[in-house]
Amino acid sequence: MNPEELKDRFLEILTPPRPSDWEAEENLAPVAALPESRQDLILRQVGAIWPVSNSLCYSYLACADKALSCLNEAQVSGWVATLLDIYEKEGLKAAQTFMADVESNYLCLLRGETGVRLADVAPRLLPYAKSILKSLESFEKAEEVSTDTASIYLPGKLAIFAGEAENFLLYKLIITCQLSLIRGGTCLASIDPAALPAGKLPTGTLSASITARLELEELWNLFPDPRLAEDIFTLAEGWRVSLDLAANFPGLWRDCHALREDLVKRRPPLSAMPEKSRVVEILSRYLISGRIPTGHDLDEERLHHVIDRFDQAAESAAESAAKLLALYELLNQIRGTYEPVEPVFYLGRLKPEQARRVRMRKRAGSRDKFIKALAAILPDSAGPDSGEKEESEPGKDRARVDSEEAVALLINRTAAEDKTSAATETEEDRKPGRHIILEGPEVELTAELKELSSEIRADLGQVPEEYISAAFGLAGKGAPPPAGADDGHGAGLAASVTYDEWDFRRRGFRKKWCVLNEKRVLPVKGTFVGHTLEKYRGLLIKLKKQFEMLRCTERLLKRQRDGDDIDLDAVIESISDLRAGRPESEKLFVRLSRDERDIAVLFLIDMSASTEGWVGDALKEALILMGEALEVLGDRFAIAGFSGMRRTRADFYHVKDFSEKYNEEIERRIAGIAPQEYTRMGPPVRHATKILAEAEARVKLLIVLSDGKPEDYDDYKGDYAIEDTRHALIEAKAAGVHPFCITIDQQAHDYLAHMYGEVNYIFLDRVSDLPIRMPAIYRNLTT
Amino acid sequence: MGKNIQRLEEHLITEQPFYLPQGDELIIGESAYRFKIPLLLKGPTGCGKTRFMQHLAWKLKRPLVTVSCHDDLSTGDLVGRYLIKGGEAVWVDGPLTLAVRHGAICYLDEVVEARKDTTVVIHPLADDRRELPIEKRGELLTAPPEFMLVISYNPGYQSVLKDLKQSTRQRFISIEFDYPETGLETDIVCHESGIDRETGVLLVRLAGMTRQLKDEGLPEGASTRLLIHAAKLIGSGMEKRRACRAAITETLTDEPELRAAVSEMVHSLF
Ligand SMILES: Nc1ncnc2c1ncn2[C@@H]1O[C@H](COP(=O)(O)OP(=O)(O)OP(=O)(O)O)[C@@H](O)[C@H]1O
Ligand SMILES: [Mg+2]
């Protein structure tokens, strides 16, 4: 079929609402080049998928060819039925995962193989893992078990054992074991040659003659057979891990007892191995089960030596290296080659290279952050806005730095002070300091900078001078304002408003600093709203019920002039008052009152470019769910978005005003919310505060949704941006508005608590949680 | 009057309550008492605020009158009211008045739960006037130097409807509580429950793990109190995992995935 025919066939199959021609064409692209018979096979299933979900149908088109390549014609409809089941039960993402891997996800099931999938256990094991190591980021699918310290790599599915419980337990063992490797410092270990037993390495090099610290691979490469060295070292570290698990996770270790025995049974037979491998294999089994297998046909005495040495305590990777030296020597007396044995399943192979790469990534991250943060506090003379200096009070002592050395000196001196004061620091200082500001002679180091530099010092010993000169470079570069960039998104509304901006360095406002334009988001017709309502159908029913129950809180009002029943307490009191010769009260009734919820809430949405994609979609989905729920509840609400570029153009997009009814038009505007430019948080927060201040309600709530740091094109960055945002939120509070911020980011940052205030924010690292979490957060906030 | 004194005597703590200080909170508490400034205790649930008060009251040798606040608490409940006894109208002091009259310590627990119009009666009492007007009797009580007012609240609750008014909070000296550090918490758990140290260490480690999950949707991890509950169950001979499930896992959250995660932690440790 040519693309035109294909599209016509496709549109013919679909039930309304049909997509536009271009939308159809775009989504058919992956199918267009296939042979006609394959196209036929694929299109035949479209009729079943489209009515359930349009997005699912598009995902199906995208991966159908690959998936169908391992299915025969008869299997296809069964596969699609399973796909739809999964979609309805677990949502789009799970269905996409299912399609991506037909082999293990479907064919294995067909073959009657059971097993446990990583995707199924991750929701309970990831929080478990994070409770042990907070910095862990994710689980990733891989054939072999390993870790790079940021993620744990493990099979997407485990079907080693017959029972589901055992397979699950194996996942848990792998994870806890890898966490132990990370926590024990194995992954990033480097060995000090001076700490090795003074002797000759097998290569004949004297260990004393090597001066630099050895990375693990370098250590292994000192041996004639590096792989043998690697395997022995890995087992030695595995021994440390076993001891750690047995001591610190005794329950898990006990639970895994039978499983470990079982793992031993599944290892290849000893008899087929060369002698050296046999010894290593015995060590592996000993590591797993704590028992020495019989029938190995080896010299008993030598084996005893080996096991004895292996058994000795090792507190660190360095001691494991010493163990390696000794064991290698013992094994070297055995003739023959070494064929690598299978790694211990839950231990896997060490990946020092990958771990170092993660360290580099993190290091690069903190370098960039450091440079930006430092550049932000460098005086304006070096900054981009040097032309606007008259704004600052001339009399005031402005921070001024003459040269890079001065700053370097300051940072070094701070480091030295840190060390000397460590012993005497107070409780207040020890908490992850946010308010500590170190007064230098010329510049102040902010808390963020201080933290960053101590992080860098912990890693590198000191803050490299290059970081400091780069910061100066950045501060001095100063981009000129772009010629009035035209946006074309949203229709302009009233005349623009100006707002002051807080400059923490001068502890005062930059007067009338920002220009804010009010605009309206243009509605977009499409399938987004329909999809969302459909995707969360179940949740929505639950939400509506929950919010209905919030609608009015019933309360017994006591001491009323009239009411449904007599207030016994009041009557007794009134009689006593009378007898005591005091005027008695006439308020003798109780009345059941349905408290009106007198709440007005404004949702302020980050529309910066960084929300493009997942974040933006989840935001919009969450808004649609909130809209539906709030309709039921009856709380007054407004929605607005913000973005902009430079202080001269902060855009404030009205999506729904308090006075507007929630209807299809509003839904279309929500669908029309789209990523724009930068995130200058101060002006929109101030504007939203103004709107809320004018609204009539007992409780006024401002909920800000954003995806990370406030940042604009100009010098609105780092601490300046954080402090201005913080100040704008404090102003909101002063105006009787309760701000609450929801931040979506890869990882939590320390500045959040400072910027938003400890209890006024929540942080989400899984975007997909937002539509579910947001209504729950709202309920918590307002009951 | 004699009766009142008797009522108050019941609140005198004669035996030293077990309390291990986390820092300088006892010094601050005693100073506040000396300078007649009221005290505000902040901190997550079950971290030792109530126990601290009991200990402080014992140390200062003052009776401790505790009122748990709720949203139905009226001014009369605090200050007092007339009751009819044998055909006579008799005035009966509320706990606050009782404490003021006799120089006791009045501890208003979870003060944010009380309605705002109730909280304002403490205003004149909490500044340097130290006065309690009893409108019904046309009486103005001035607190003796031995009287002390203490309130507590948990800033972790996020409802905007329940926040302490500035005009209220700015009358107090504040002590911030948090869960005790590991060694101390282990001592507390072992002492309170009589459990062996090894189990105590594991329980405290479990608590530490649950407290890491703030960003995963568990707003508050297991408190010291929960650990003691679990330890007591274990001490009574209950199987450890069962005890932890009853005292910790199920108590902490209803969210299925988080509950599963906490349960995995329990099973790893015990
Ligand atoms: N520092 C401590 N010394 C001795 N026991 C403590 C200490 N901290 C906590 N505990 C123990 O923890 C238990 C719970 O503490 P407590 O009842 O004082 O909590 P709380 O802070 O008042 O909690 P809530 O806010 O829920 O009322 C106490 O019964 C006590 O056994
Ligand atoms: Mg208490």
PDB file of N, CA, C and O in Angstrom, chain A residues 542-584:
ATOM      1  N   LYS A 542     -13.001   7.476  42.201  1.00  0.00           N
ATOM      2  CA  LYS A 542     -12.610   7.471  43.606  1.00  0.00           C
ATOM      3  C   LYS A 542     -12.438   8.906  44.123  1.00  0.00           C
ATOM      4  O   LYS A 542     -12.922   9.264  45.187  1.00  0.00           O
ATOM      5  N   LEU A 543     -11.768   9.715  43.295  1.00  0.00           N
ATOM      6  CA  LEU A 543     -11.520  11.101  43.692  1.00  0.00           C
ATOM      7  C   LEU A 543     -12.810  11.847  43.947  1.00  0.00           C
ATOM      8  O   LEU A 543     -12.964  12.571  44.912  1.00  0.00           O
ATOM      9  N   LYS A 544     -13.755  11.662  43.008  1.00  0.00           N
ATOM     10  CA  LYS A 544     -15.006  12.400  43.139  1.00  0.00           C
ATOM     11  C   LYS A 544     -15.707  12.025  44.436  1.00  0.00           C
ATOM     12  O   LYS A 544     -16.277  12.869  45.114  1.00  0.00           O
ATOM     13  N   LYS A 545     -15.632  10.748  44.761  1.00  0.00           N
ATOM     14  CA  LYS A 545     -16.287  10.316  45.996  1.00  0.00           C
ATOM     15  C   LYS A 545     -15.585  10.941  47.211  1.00  0.00           C
ATOM     16  O   LYS A 545     -16.230  11.465  48.110  1.00  0.00           O
ATOM     17  N   GLN A 546     -14.251  10.892  47.166  1.00  0.00           N
ATOM     18  CA  GLN A 546     -13.502  11.457  48.292  1.00  0.00           C
ATOM     19  C   GLN A 546     -13.778  12.942  48.462  1.00  0.00           C
ATOM     20  O   GLN A 546     -13.971  13.428  49.562  1.00  0.00           O
ATOM     21  N   PHE A 547     -13.809  13.645  47.347  1.00  0.00           N
ATOM     22  CA  PHE A 547     -13.991  15.093  47.436  1.00  0.00           C
ATOM     23  C   PHE A 547     -15.416  15.441  47.822  1.00  0.00           C
ATOM     24  O   PHE A 547     -15.663  16.455  48.451  1.00  0.00           O
ATOM     25  N   GLU A 548     -16.349  14.583  47.418  1.00  0.00           N
ATOM     26  CA  GLU A 548     -17.728  14.810  47.808  1.00  0.00           C
ATOM     27  C   GLU A 548     -17.844  14.776  49.327  1.00  0.00           C
ATOM     28  O   GLU A 548     -18.569  15.539  49.938  1.00  0.00           O
ATOM     29  N   MET A 549     -17.081  13.842  49.918  1.00  0.00           N
ATOM     30  CA  MET A 549     -17.169  13.716  51.366  1.00  0.00           C
ATOM     31  C   MET A 549     -16.565  14.926  52.084  1.00  0.00           C
ATOM     32  O   MET A 549     -16.898  15.206  53.220  1.00  0.00           O
ATOM     33  N   LEU A 550     -15.676  15.610  51.365  1.00  0.00           N
ATOM     34  CA  LEU A 550     -15.068  16.800  51.967  1.00  0.00           C
ATOM     35  C   LEU A 550     -16.014  17.984  51.910  1.00  0.00           C
ATOM     36  O   LEU A 550     -15.817  18.974  52.588  1.00  0.00           O
ATOM     37  N   ARG A 551     -17.025  17.834  51.019  1.00  0.00           N
ATOM     38  CA  ARG A 551     -17.783  19.012  50.606  1.00  0.00           C
ATOM     39  C   ARG A 551     -18.229  19.850  51.793  1.00  0.00           C
ATOM     40  O   ARG A 551     -18.080  21.031  51.840  1.00  0.00           O
ATOM     41  N   CYS A 552     -18.846  19.198  52.745  1.00  0.00           N
ATOM     42  CA  CYS A 552     -19.169  19.998  53.913  1.00  0.00           C
ATOM     43  C   CYS A 552     -18.817  19.184  55.139  1.00  0.00           C
ATOM     44  O   CYS A 552     -19.119  18.002  55.230  1.00  0.00           O
ATOM     45  N   THR A 553     -18.144  19.822  56.033  1.00  0.00           N
ATOM     46  CA  THR A 553     -17.836  19.135  57.267  1.00  0.00           C
ATOM     47  C   THR A 553     -18.962  19.439  58.243  1.00  0.00           C
ATOM     48  O   THR A 553     -19.269  20.593  58.508  1.00  0.00           O
ATOM     49  N   GLU A 554     -19.589  18.419  58.741  1.00  0.00           N
ATOM     50  CA  GLU A 554     -20.689  18.638  59.659  1.00  0.00           C
ATOM     51  C   GLU A 554     -20.141  18.874  61.046  1.00  0.00           C
ATOM     52  O   GLU A 554     -19.200  18.220  61.480  1.00  0.00           O
ATOM     53  N   ARG A 555     -20.739  19.810  61.734  1.00  0.00           N
ATOM     54  CA  ARG A 555     -20.223  20.128  63.051  1.00  0.00           C
ATOM     55  C   ARG A 555     -21.387  20.528  63.938  1.00  0.00           C
ATOM     56  O   ARG A 555     -22.327  21.174  63.503  1.00  0.00           O
ATOM     57  N   LEU A 556     -21.305  20.100  65.174  1.00  0.00           N
ATOM     58  CA  LEU A 556     -22.345  20.461  66.119  1.00  0.00           C
ATOM     59  C   LEU A 556     -21.974  21.823  66.706  1.00  0.00           C
ATOM     60  O   LEU A 556     -20.995  21.945  67.411  1.00  0.00           O
ATOM     61  N   LEU A 557     -22.773  22.836  66.389  1.00  0.00           N
ATOM     62  CA  LEU A 557     -22.505  24.150  66.959  1.00  0.00           C
ATOM     63  C   LEU A 557     -23.191  24.246  68.311  1.00  0.00           C
ATOM     64  O   LEU A 557     -24.397  24.043  68.412  1.00  0.00           O
ATOM     65  N   LYS A 558     -22.401  24.547  69.319  1.00  0.00           N
ATOM     66  CA  LYS A 558     -22.991  24.614  70.655  1.00  0.00           C
ATOM     67  C   LYS A 558     -23.400  26.040  70.988  1.00  0.00           C
ATOM     68  O   LYS A 558     -22.990  26.984  70.332  1.00  0.00           O
ATOM     69  N   ARG A 559     -24.201  26.173  72.015  1.00  0.00           N
ATOM     70  CA  ARG A 559     -24.587  27.487  72.532  1.00  0.00           C
ATOM     71  C   ARG A 559     -25.136  28.405  71.461  1.00  0.00           C
ATOM     72  O   ARG A 559     -24.635  29.484  71.217  1.00  0.00           O
ATOM     73  N   GLN A 560     -26.188  27.930  70.788  1.00  0.00           N
ATOM     74  CA  GLN A 560     -26.852  28.743  69.779  1.00  0.00           C
ATOM     75  C   GLN A 560     -28.150  29.306  70.352  1.00  0.00           C
ATOM     76  O   GLN A 560     -28.745  28.724  71.255  1.00  0.00           O
ATOM     77  N   ARG A 561     -28.601  30.435  69.783  1.00  0.00           N
ATOM     78  CA  ARG A 561     -29.860  30.997  70.234  1.00  0.00           C
ATOM     79  C   ARG A 561     -31.029  30.091  69.871  1.00  0.00           C
ATOM     80  O   ARG A 561     -32.050  30.046  70.553  1.00  0.00           O
ATOM     81  N   ASP A 562     -30.924  29.412  68.763  1.00  0.00           N
ATOM     82  CA  ASP A 562     -31.951  28.439  68.397  1.00  0.00           C
ATOM     83  C   ASP A 562     -31.271  27.282  67.713  1.00  0.00           C
ATOM     84  O   ASP A 562     -30.117  27.400  67.283  1.00  0.00           O
ATOM     85  N   GLY A 563     -31.955  26.162  67.602  1.00  0.00           N
ATOM     86  CA  GLY A 563     -31.284  25.029  66.974  1.00  0.00           C
ATOM     87  C   GLY A 563     -32.116  23.765  67.033  1.00  0.00           C
ATOM     88  O   GLY A 563     -33.292  23.798  67.393  1.00  0.00           O
ATOM     89  N   ASP A 564     -31.493  22.669  66.679  1.00  0.00           N
ATOM     90  CA  ASP A 564     -32.219  21.412  66.536  1.00  0.00           C
ATOM     91  C   ASP A 564     -32.439  20.725  67.879  1.00  0.00           C
ATOM     92  O   ASP A 564     -33.336  19.915  68.025  1.00  0.00           O
ATOM     93  N   ASP A 565     -31.591  21.010  68.844  1.00  0.00           N
ATOM     94  CA  ASP A 565     -31.679  20.266  70.086  1.00  0.00           C
ATOM     95  C   ASP A 565     -31.213  21.145  71.243  1.00  0.00           C
ATOM     96  O   ASP A 565     -30.602  22.186  71.038  1.00  0.00           O
ATOM     97  N   ILE A 566     -31.509  20.678  72.454  1.00  0.00           N
ATOM     98  CA  ILE A 566     -31.115  21.454  73.625  1.00  0.00           C
ATOM     99  C   ILE A 566     -29.652  21.168  73.961  1.00  0.00           C
ATOM    100  O   ILE A 566     -29.206  20.021  73.904  1.00  0.00           O
ATOM    101  N   ASP A 567     -28.925  22.208  74.280  1.00  0.00           N
ATOM    102  CA  ASP A 567     -27.532  22.040  74.680  1.00  0.00           C
ATOM    103  C   ASP A 567     -27.487  21.852  76.195  1.00  0.00           C
ATOM    104  O   ASP A 567     -27.606  22.810  76.957  1.00  0.00           O
ATOM    105  N   LEU A 568     -27.339  20.615  76.593  1.00  0.00           N
ATOM    106  CA  LEU A 568     -27.466  20.282  78.009  1.00  0.00           C
ATOM    107  C   LEU A 568     -26.443  21.034  78.867  1.00  0.00           C
ATOM    108  O   LEU A 568     -26.771  21.585  79.913  1.00  0.00           O
ATOM    109  N   ASP A 569     -25.206  21.056  78.370  1.00  0.00           N
ATOM    110  CA  ASP A 569     -24.160  21.771  79.102  1.00  0.00           C
ATOM    111  C   ASP A 569     -24.579  23.207  79.358  1.00  0.00           C
ATOM    112  O   ASP A 569     -24.449  23.726  80.464  1.00  0.00           O
ATOM    113  N   ALA A 570     -25.086  23.828  78.288  1.00  0.00           N
ATOM    114  CA  ALA A 570     -25.428  25.242  78.382  1.00  0.00           C
ATOM    115  C   ALA A 570     -26.580  25.454  79.360  1.00  0.00           C
ATOM    116  O   ALA A 570     -26.592  26.416  80.130  1.00  0.00           O
ATOM    117  N   VAL A 571     -27.560  24.551  79.330  1.00  0.00           N
ATOM    118  CA  VAL A 571     -28.709  24.687  80.213  1.00  0.00           C
ATOM    119  C   VAL A 571     -28.255  24.588  81.664  1.00  0.00           C
ATOM    120  O   VAL A 571     -28.600  25.420  82.501  1.00  0.00           O
ATOM    121  N   ILE A 572     -27.445  23.577  81.938  1.00  0.00           N
ATOM    122  CA  ILE A 572     -26.962  23.403  83.311  1.00  0.00           C
ATOM    123  C   ILE A 572     -26.199  24.629  83.760  1.00  0.00           C
ATOM    124  O   ILE A 572     -26.397  25.167  84.838  1.00  0.00           O
ATOM    125  N   GLU A 573     -25.368  25.100  82.875  1.00  0.00           N
ATOM    126  CA  GLU A 573     -24.561  26.261  83.205  1.00  0.00           C
ATOM    127  C   GLU A 573     -25.455  27.462  83.467  1.00  0.00           C
ATOM    128  O   GLU A 573     -25.246  28.233  84.411  1.00  0.00           O
ATOM    129  N   SER A 574     -26.495  27.599  82.625  1.00  0.00           N
ATOM    130  CA  SER A 574     -27.381  28.742  82.761  1.00  0.00           C
ATOM    131  C   SER A 574     -28.134  28.679  84.088  1.00  0.00           C
ATOM    132  O   SER A 574     -28.326  29.691  84.762  1.00  0.00           O
ATOM    133  N   ILE A 575     -28.583  27.475  84.486  1.00  0.00           N
ATOM    134  CA  ILE A 575     -29.266  27.337  85.772  1.00  0.00           C
ATOM    135  C   ILE A 575     -28.322  27.704  86.911  1.00  0.00           C
ATOM    136  O   ILE A 575     -28.672  28.437  87.828  1.00  0.00           O
ATOM    137  N   SER A 576     -27.065  27.181  86.794  1.00  0.00           N
ATOM    138  CA  SER A 576     -26.116  27.504  87.856  1.00  0.00           C
ATOM    139  C   SER A 576     -25.851  28.990  87.910  1.00  0.00           C
ATOM    140  O   SER A 576     -25.772  29.582  88.979  1.00  0.00           O
ATOM    141  N   ASP A 577     -25.701  29.595  86.743  1.00  0.00           N
ATOM    142  CA  ASP A 577     -25.465  31.031  86.712  1.00  0.00           C
ATOM    143  C   ASP A 577     -26.607  31.759  87.411  1.00  0.00           C
ATOM    144  O   ASP A 577     -26.395  32.670  88.208  1.00  0.00           O
ATOM    145  N   LEU A 578     -27.844  31.320  87.118  1.00  0.00           N
ATOM    146  CA  LEU A 578     -29.025  31.943  87.686  1.00  0.00           C
ATOM    147  C   LEU A 578     -28.994  31.854  89.206  1.00  0.00           C
ATOM    148  O   LEU A 578     -29.180  32.830  89.915  1.00  0.00           O
ATOM    149  N   ARG A 579     -28.704  30.620  89.680  1.00  0.00           N
ATOM    150  CA  ARG A 579     -28.670  30.423  91.139  1.00  0.00           C
ATOM    151  C   ARG A 579     -27.560  31.245  91.766  1.00  0.00           C
ATOM    152  O   ARG A 579     -27.666  31.721  92.869  1.00  0.00           O
ATOM    153  N   ALA A 580     -26.467  31.372  91.035  1.00  0.00           N
ATOM    154  CA  ALA A 580     -25.346  32.123  91.577  1.00  0.00           C
ATOM    155  C   ALA A 580     -25.598  33.620  91.496  1.00  0.00           C
ATOM    156  O   ALA A 580     -24.737  34.412  91.858  1.00  0.00           O
ATOM    157  N   GLY A 581     -26.768  33.958  90.947  1.00  0.00           N
ATOM    158  CA  GLY A 581     -27.130  35.369  90.877  1.00  0.00           C
ATOM    159  C   GLY A 581     -26.474  36.097  89.731  1.00  0.00           C
ATOM    160  O   GLY A 581     -26.239  37.291  89.799  1.00  0.00           O
ATOM    161  N   ARG A 582     -26.172  35.341  88.688  1.00  0.00           N
ATOM    162  CA  ARG A 582     -25.587  35.990  87.525  1.00  0.00           C
ATOM    163  C   ARG A 582     -26.571  35.898  86.379  1.00  0.00           C
ATOM    164  O   ARG A 582     -27.383  34.991  86.325  1.00  0.00           O
ATOM    165  N   PRO A 583     -26.483  36.856  85.457  1.00  0.00           N
ATOM    166  CA  PRO A 583     -27.413  36.783  84.320  1.00  0.00           C
ATOM    167  C   PRO A 583     -27.200  35.484  83.554  1.00  0.00           C
ATOM    168  O   PRO A 583     -26.062  35.122  83.255  1.00  0.00           O
ATOM    169  N   GLU A 584     -28.311  34.766  83.296  1.00  0.00           N
ATOM    170  CA  GLU A 584     -28.159  33.486  82.626  1.00  0.00           C
ATOM    171  C   GLU A 584     -28.110  33.691  81.112  1.00  0.00           C
ATOM    172  O   GLU A 584     -28.649  34.663  80.596  1.00  0.00           O
TER     173      GLU A 584
END
